[in-house]
Coordinates of C-alpha atoms and ligand atoms in Angstrom, one line a residue:
X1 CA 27.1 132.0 113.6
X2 CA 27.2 129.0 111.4
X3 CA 29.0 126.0 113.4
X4 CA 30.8 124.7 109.9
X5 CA 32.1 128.6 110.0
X6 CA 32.7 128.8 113.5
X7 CA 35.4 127.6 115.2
X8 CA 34.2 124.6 118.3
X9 CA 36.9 122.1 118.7
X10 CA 35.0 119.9 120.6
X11 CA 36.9 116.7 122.4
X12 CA 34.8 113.5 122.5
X13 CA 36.9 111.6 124.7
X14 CA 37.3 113.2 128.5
X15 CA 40.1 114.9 128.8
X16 CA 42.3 113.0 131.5
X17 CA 44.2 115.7 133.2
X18 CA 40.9 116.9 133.9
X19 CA 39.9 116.1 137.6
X20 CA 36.3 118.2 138.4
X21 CA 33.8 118.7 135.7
X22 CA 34.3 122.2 135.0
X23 CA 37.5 122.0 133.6
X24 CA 36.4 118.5 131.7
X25 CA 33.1 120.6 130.4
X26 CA 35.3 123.5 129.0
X27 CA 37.9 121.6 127.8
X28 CA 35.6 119.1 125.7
X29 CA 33.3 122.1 124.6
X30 CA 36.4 123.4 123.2
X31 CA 36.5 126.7 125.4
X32 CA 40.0 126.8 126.5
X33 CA 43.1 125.3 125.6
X34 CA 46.1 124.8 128.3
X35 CA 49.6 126.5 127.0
X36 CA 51.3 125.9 130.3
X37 CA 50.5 125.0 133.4
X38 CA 47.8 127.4 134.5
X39 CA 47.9 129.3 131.6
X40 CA 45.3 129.0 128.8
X41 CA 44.5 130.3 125.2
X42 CA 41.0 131.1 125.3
X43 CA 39.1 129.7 122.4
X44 CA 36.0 131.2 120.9
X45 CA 33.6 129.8 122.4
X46 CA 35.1 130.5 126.0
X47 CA 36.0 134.1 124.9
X48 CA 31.9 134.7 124.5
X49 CA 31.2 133.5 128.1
X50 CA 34.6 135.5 129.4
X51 CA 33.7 138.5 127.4
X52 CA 29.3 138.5 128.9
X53 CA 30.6 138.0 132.2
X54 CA 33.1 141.1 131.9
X55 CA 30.4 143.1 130.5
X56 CA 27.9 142.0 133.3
X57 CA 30.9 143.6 135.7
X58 CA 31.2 146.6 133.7
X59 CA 27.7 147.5 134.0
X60 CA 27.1 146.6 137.5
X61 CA 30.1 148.7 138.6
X62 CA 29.0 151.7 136.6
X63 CA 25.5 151.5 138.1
X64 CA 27.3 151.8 141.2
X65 CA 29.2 154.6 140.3
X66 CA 32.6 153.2 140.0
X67 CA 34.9 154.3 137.1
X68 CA 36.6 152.0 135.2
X69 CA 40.4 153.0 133.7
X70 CA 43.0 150.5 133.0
X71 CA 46.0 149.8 134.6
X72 CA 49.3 147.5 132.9
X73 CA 50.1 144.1 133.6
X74 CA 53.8 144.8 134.6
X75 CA 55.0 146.6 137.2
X76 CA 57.5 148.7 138.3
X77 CA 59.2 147.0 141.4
X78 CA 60.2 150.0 143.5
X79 CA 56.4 150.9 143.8
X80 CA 55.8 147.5 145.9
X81 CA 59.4 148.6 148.0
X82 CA 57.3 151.7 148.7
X83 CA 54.9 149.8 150.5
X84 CA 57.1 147.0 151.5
X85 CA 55.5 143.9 150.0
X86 CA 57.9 143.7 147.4
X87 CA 59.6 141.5 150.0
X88 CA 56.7 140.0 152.0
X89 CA 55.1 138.5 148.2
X90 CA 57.0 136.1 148.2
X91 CA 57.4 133.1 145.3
X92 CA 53.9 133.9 144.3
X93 CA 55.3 136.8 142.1
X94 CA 56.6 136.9 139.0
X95 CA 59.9 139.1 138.9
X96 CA 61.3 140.1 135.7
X97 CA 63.9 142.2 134.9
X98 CA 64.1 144.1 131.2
X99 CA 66.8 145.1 129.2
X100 CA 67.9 147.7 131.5
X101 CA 68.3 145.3 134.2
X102 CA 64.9 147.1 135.7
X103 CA 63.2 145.2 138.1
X104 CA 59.7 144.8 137.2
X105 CA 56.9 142.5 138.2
X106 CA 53.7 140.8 136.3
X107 CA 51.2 142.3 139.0
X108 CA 49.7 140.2 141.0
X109 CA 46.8 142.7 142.0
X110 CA 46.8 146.4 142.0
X111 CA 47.1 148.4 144.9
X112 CA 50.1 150.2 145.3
X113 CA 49.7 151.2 141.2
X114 CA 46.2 152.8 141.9
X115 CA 47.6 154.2 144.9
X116 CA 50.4 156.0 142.6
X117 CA 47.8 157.4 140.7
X118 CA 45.6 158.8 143.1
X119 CA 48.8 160.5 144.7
X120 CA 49.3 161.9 141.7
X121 CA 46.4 163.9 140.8
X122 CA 43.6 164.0 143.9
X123 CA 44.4 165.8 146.6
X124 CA 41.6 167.5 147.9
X125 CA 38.0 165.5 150.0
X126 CA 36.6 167.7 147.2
X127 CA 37.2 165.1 144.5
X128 CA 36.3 162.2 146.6
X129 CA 34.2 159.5 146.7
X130 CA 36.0 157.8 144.3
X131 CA 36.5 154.2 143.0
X132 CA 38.5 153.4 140.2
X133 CA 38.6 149.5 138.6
X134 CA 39.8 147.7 135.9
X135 CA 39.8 144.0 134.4
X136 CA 43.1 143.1 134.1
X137 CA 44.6 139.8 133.7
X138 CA 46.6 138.9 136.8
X139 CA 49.6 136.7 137.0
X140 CA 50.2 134.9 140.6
X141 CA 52.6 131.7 140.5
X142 CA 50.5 129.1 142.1
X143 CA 51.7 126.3 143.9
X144 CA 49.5 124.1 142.8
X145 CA 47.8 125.7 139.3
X146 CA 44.9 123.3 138.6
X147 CA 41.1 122.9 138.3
X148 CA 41.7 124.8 134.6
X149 CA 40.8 128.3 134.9
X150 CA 39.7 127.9 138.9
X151 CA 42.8 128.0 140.1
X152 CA 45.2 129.5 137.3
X153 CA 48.3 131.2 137.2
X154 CA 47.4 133.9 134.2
X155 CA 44.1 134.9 135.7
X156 CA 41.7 137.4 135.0
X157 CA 40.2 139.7 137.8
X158 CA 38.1 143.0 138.5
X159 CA 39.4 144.8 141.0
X160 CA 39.0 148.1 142.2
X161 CA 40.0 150.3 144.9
X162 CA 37.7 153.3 146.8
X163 CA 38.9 156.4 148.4
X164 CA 37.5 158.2 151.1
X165 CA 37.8 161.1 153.2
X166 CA 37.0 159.0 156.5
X167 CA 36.2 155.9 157.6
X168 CA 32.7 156.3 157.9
X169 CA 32.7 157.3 153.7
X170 CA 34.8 154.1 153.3
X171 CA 32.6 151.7 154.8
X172 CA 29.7 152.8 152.5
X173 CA 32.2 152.3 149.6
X174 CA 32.6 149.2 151.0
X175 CA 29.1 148.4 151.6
X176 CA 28.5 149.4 148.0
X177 CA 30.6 147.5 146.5
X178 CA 29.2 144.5 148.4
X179 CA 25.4 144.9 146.9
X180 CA 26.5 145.8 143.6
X181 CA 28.1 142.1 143.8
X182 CA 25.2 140.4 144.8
X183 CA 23.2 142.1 141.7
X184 CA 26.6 141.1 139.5
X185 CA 26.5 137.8 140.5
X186 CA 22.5 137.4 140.6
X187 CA 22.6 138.4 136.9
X188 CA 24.8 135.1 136.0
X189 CA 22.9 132.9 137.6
X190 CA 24.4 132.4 140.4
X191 CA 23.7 132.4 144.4
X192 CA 27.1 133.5 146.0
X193 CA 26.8 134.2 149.6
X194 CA 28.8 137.0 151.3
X195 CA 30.7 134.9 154.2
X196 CA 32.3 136.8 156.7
X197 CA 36.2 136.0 156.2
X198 CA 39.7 136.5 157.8
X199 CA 41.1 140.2 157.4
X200 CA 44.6 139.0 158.6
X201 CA 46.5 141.3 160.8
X202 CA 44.6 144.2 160.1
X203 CA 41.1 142.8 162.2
X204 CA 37.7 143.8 162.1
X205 CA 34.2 143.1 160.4
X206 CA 35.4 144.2 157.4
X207 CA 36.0 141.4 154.7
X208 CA 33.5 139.5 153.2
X209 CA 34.2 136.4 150.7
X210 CA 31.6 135.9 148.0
X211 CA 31.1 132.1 148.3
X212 CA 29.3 129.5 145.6
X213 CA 28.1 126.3 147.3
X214 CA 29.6 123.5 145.2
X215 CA 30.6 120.2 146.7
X216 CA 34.7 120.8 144.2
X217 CA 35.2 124.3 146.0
X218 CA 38.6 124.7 147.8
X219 CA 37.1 126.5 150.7
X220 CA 34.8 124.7 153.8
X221 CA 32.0 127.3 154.6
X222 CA 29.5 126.8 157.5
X223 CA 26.1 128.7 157.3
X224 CA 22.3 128.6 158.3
X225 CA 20.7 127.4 155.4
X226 CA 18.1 130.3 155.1
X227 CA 20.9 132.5 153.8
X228 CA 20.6 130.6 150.4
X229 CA 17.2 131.7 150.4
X230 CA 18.1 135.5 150.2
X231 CA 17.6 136.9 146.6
X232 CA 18.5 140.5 145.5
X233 CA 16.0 140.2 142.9
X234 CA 14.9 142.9 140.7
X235 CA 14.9 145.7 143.8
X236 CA 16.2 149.3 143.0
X237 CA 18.9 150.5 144.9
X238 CA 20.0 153.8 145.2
X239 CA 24.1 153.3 145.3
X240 CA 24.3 157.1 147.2
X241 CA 21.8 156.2 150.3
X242 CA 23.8 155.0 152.6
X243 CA 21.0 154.2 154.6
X244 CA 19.5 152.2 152.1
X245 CA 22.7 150.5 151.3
X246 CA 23.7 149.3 154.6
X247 CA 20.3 147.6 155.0
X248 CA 21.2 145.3 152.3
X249 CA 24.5 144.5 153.3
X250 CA 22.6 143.9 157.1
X251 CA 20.0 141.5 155.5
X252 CA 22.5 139.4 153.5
X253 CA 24.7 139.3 156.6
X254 CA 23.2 138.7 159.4
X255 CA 22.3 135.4 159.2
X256 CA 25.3 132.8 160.0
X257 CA 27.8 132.6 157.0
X258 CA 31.3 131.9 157.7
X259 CA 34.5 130.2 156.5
X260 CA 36.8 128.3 158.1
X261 CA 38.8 130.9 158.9
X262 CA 36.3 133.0 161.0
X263 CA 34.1 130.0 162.1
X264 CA 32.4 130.1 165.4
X265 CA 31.9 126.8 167.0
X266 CA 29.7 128.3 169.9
X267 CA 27.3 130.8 167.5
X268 CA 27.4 128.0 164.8
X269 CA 25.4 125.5 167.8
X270 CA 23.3 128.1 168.1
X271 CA 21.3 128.1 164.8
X272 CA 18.4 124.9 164.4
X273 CA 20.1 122.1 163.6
X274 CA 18.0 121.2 160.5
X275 CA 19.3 124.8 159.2
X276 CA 23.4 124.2 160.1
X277 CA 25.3 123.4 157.1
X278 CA 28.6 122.5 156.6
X279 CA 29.7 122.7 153.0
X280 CA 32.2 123.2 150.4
X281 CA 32.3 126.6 148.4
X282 CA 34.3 128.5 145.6
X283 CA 35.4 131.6 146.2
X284 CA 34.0 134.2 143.2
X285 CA 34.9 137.5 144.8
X286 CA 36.1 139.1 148.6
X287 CA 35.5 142.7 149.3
X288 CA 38.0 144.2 152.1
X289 CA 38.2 148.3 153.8
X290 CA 41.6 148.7 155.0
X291 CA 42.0 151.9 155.7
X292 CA 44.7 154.1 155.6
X293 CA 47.9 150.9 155.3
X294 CA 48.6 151.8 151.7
X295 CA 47.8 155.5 151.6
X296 CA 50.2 155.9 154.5
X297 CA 53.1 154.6 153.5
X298 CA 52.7 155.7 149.9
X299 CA 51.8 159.2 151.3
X300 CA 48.5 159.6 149.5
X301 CA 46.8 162.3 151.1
X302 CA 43.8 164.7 151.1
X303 CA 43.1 168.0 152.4
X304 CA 39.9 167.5 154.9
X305 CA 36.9 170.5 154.9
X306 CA 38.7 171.8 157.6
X307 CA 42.1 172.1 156.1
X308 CA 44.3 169.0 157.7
X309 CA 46.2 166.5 155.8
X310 CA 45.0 163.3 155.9
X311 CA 46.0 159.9 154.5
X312 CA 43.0 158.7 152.4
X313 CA 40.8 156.3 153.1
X314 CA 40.5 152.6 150.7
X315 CA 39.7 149.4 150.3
X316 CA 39.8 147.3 147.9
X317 CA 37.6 144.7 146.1
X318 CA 38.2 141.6 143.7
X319 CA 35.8 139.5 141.5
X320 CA 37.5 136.3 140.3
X321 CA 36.2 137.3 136.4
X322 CA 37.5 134.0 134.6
X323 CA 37.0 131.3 137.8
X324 CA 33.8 132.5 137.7
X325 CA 33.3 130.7 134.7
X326 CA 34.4 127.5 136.3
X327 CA 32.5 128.1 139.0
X328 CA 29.2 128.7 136.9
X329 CA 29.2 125.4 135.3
X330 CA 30.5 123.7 138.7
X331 CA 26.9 124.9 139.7
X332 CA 25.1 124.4 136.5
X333 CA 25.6 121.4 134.3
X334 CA 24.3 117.8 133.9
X335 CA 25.9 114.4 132.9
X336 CA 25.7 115.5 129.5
X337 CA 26.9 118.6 129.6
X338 CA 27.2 122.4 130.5
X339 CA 24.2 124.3 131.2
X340 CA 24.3 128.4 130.9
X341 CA 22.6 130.3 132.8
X342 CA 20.5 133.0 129.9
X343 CA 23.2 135.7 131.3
X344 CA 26.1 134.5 130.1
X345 CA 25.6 131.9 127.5
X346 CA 27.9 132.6 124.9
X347 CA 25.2 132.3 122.0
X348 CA 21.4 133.3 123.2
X349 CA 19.7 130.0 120.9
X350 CA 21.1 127.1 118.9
X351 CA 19.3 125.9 116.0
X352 CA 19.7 122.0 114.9
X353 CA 18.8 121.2 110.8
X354 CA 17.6 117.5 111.3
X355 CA 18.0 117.5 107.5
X356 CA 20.9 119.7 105.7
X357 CA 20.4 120.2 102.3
X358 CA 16.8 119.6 102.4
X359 CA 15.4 122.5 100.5
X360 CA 12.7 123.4 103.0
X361 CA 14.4 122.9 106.4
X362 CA 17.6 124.8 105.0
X363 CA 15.8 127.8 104.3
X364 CA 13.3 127.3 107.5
X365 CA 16.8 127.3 109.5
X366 CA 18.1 130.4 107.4
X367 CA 15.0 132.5 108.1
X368 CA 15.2 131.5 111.5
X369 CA 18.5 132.9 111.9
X370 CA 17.8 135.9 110.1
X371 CA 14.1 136.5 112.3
X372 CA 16.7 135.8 115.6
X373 CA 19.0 138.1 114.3
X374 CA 16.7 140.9 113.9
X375 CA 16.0 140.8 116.9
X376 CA 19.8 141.1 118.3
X377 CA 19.7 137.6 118.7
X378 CA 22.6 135.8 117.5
X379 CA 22.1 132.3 117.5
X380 CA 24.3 129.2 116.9
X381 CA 23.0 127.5 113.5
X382 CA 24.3 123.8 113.7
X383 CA 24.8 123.9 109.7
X384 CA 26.6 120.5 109.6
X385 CA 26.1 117.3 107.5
X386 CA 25.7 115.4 110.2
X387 CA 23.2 113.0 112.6
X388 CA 20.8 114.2 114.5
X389 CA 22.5 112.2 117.3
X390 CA 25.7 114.4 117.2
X391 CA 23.5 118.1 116.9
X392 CA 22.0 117.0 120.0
X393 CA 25.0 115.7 121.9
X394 CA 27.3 119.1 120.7
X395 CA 24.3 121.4 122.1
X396 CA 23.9 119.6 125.0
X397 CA 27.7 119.6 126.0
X398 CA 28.2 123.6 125.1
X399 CA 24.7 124.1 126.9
X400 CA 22.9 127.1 124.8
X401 CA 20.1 127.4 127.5
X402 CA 17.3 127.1 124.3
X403 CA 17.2 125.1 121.2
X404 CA 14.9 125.3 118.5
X405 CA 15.4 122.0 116.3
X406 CA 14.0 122.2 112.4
X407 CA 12.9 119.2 110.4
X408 CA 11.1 118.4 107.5
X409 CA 8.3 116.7 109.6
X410 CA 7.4 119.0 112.0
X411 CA 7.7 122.2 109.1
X412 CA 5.3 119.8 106.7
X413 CA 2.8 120.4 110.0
X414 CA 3.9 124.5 110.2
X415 CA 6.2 123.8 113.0
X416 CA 9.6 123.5 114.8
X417 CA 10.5 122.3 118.5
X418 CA 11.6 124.6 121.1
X419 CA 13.5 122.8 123.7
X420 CA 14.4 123.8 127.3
X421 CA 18.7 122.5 127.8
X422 CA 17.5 123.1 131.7
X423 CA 14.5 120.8 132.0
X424 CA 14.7 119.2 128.8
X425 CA 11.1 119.9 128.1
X426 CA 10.4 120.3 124.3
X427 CA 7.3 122.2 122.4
X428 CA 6.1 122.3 119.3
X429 CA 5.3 126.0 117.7
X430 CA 5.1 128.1 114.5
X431 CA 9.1 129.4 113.6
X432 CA 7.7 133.0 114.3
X433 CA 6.4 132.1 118.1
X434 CA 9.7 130.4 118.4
X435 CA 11.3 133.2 117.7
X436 CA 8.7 135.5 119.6
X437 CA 9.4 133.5 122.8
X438 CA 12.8 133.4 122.2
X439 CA 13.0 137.0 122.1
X440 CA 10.5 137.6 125.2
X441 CA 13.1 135.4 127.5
X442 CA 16.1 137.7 126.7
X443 CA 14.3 140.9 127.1
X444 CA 15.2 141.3 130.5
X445 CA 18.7 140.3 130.1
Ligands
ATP501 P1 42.3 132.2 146.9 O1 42.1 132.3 148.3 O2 41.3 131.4 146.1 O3 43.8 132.0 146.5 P2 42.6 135.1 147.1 O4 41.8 135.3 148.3 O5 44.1 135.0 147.1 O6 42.1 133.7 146.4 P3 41.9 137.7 146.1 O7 43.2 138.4 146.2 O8 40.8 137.9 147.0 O9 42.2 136.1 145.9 O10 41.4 137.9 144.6 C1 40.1 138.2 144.2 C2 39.4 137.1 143.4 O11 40.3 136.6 142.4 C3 39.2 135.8 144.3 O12 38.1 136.0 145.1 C4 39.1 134.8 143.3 O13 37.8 134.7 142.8 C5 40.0 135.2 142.1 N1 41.3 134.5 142.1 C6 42.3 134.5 143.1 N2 43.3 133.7 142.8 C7 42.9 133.1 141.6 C8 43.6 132.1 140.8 N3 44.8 131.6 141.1 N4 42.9 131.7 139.6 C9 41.7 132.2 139.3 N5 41.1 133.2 140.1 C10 41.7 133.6 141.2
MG502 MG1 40.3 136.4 148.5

């Protein structure tokens, strides 16, 4: 993409409505724009991170053998009657009533709609396991929208919802659901901690909140400090070993990671004080098995091996898709701007011209961009008349992880400068080993 193509309406000044850096960083790098409170237009530029970080989803869900469909943003009210929190929602929902003087809702999440479908056509253990998710947007009327897309009203969300035959089938959904979050999450960058959280009424081990450590985050977390060390890494998992599975979830949860809610003064003590942590953390995602509270008053059933009729198994688990953008650059940025992590960058490379309309950088950048771009690379050609100064203070605020900056100087000596955004550290090379290098970091991605 060239930039005097593209569309970047980058804000100099600092937004003033903006109160943590996140929201400043995506409103000056022109990636959303606010339409009312909590609800934004998403801009190009924000639109390329949203759209990598619903495609990292997608593929980690498949891998675990989840099926994505998609379900509508409004509602039907009498299916939340059915399970009776049409009433309990409260102001957080959005009623609506159409033409017909229907009652309808803009869903807040999606249980009691996947639950119609599942009553609908399964009704045997034979077609089970089964998860079903979507990313839809979500609409919940916030008391207090704010933080930009951290805390929105029109919010977009993965969630899906397992069922079972028994509890013990459910737990492993559950369990499933939890690694293929670490690996989702691993893959943009981030280190979010499963933190054991408060399942309400319904009690139990069995709700985890994904957590990122940043000093802005709504939530106060307390935790040994080795469970930051834990990586997923690169490790094959097979998604139907439930062996294999639970081990996972038992080494990324064993160690002391709690929030508020759950926190235990008396275990807490009990870890090395150099390792006790009090923090502050962003919730990215919560995972929850609750059993049979939807499917039995929404009478979805299944026939068992042995003939009886019983209400099916679920759970049901969220990723927070467009706060996790927020919550990226909350844990990745510096004072001059945002810093993607190679995941989700919304362009791979930018490439500055020191000198436009000199005849050999302009067709050392264009080459560039066409090399890149044979490689499936698409990179961000700063194409403007304009100082070197500004090219550098642009890419550093929208934070392409790699630059590769072109000048008549370096390409009278048969080279260009590759340049870290991360540690700032710049080298000098041939285009083509730019390029090369370039290419060898995204492999894996
Ligand atoms: P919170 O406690 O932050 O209000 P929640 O526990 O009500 O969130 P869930 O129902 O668990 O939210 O939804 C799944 C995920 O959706 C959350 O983990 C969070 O990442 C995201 N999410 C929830 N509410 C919002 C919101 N208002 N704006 C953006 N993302 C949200
Ligand atoms: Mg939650």
């Amino acid at each position: 993409m060239r930039l005097t193509r593209y569309f970047l309406p980058v804000l100099k000044e600092n937004p003033a409505e903006a109160q943590i850096v996140s929201h400043r960083y995506m409103l000056r790098a022109g990636m959303i724009k606010q339409q009312a409170a909590g609800i934004y237009s998403w801009l190009p530029l924000g639109l390329r991170v949203l759209n990598r970080i619903q495609q990292i989803v997608h593929e980690e869900q498949e891998r675990a053998g989840h099926i994505p469909l998609l379900m509508p943003t409004l509602q039907p009210a009498d299916l939340w009657r059915e399970s009776g929190r049409y009433d309990d929602y409260g102001q957080e929902m959005l009623r609506i009533k159409d033409r017909q003087d229907r009652e309808m809702l803009y869903g807040p999440t999606n249980e009691e709609m996947i639950t119609d479908i599942f009553r609908s056509h399964v009704n045997s253990y034979k077609d089970l396991p089964l998860t079903l998710y979507h990313i839809q947007w979500k609409f919940r009327d916030e008391m207090r929208p704010r933080f930009g897309v951290m805390r929105g009203r029109e919010f977009l969300m993965k969630d899906g919802y397992n069922f079972d035959v028994d509890k013990a089938s459910a737990l492993h959904a559950y369990n499933r659901h939890m690694v293929s979050y670490l690996r989702t999450y691993e893959r943009m960058g981030l280190t979010a901690i499963p933190m054991r959280a408060d399942s309400g009424p319904i009690g139990g081990d069995d709700t985890h909140e994904f957590l990122v450590l940043a000093s802005t985050g709504e939530s106060e977390v307390f935790f040994d400090s080795a469970v930051t060390e834990l990586k997923l890494g690169n490790r094959e998992v097979d998604y139907d070993n439930r062996d294999e599975v639970a081990a996972v979830c038992k080494e990324f949860t064993t160690l002391y990671a709690r929030t508020d809610e759950t926190h235990d003064a008396a275990l807490f003590d009990a870890i090395p004080e150099e390792r006790r942590k009090v923090a502050r953390g962003i919730e990215v995602g919560q995972i929850f098995y609750f059993g049979t509270k939807y499917s039995e008053s929404m009478g979805a059933t299944v026939v068992t091996a042995d003939g009886s009729k019983v209400p099916v198994e679920m759970g049901s688990h969220g990723i927070g898709v467009s706060r996790l953008l927020g919550a990226i650059i909350e844990a990745s940025h510096d004072d001059k701007g945002i810093i993607w992590p190679e995941g989700v960058t919304p362009f791979p490379v930018g490439i500055v011209n020191l000198k436009q309309g000199d005849a050999a950088a302009d067709a050392a950048c264009d080459s560039l961009y066409k090399a890149l771009a044979a490689k499936g690379l698409e990179a961000l050609y700063d194409d403007r008349d304009e100082r070197a100064g500004a090219k550098f203070a642009t890419m550093d605020l929208i934070g392409l992880p790699w630059r590769i900056t072109v000048g008549p100087r370096g390409l009278a000596n048969g080279v260009v400068e590759l340049t870290s955004r991360r540690t700032g550290v710049s080298e000098e090379m041939a285009p083509e080993a730019a390029v090369a290098r370039i290419a060898e970091i995204y492999a894996g991605i």
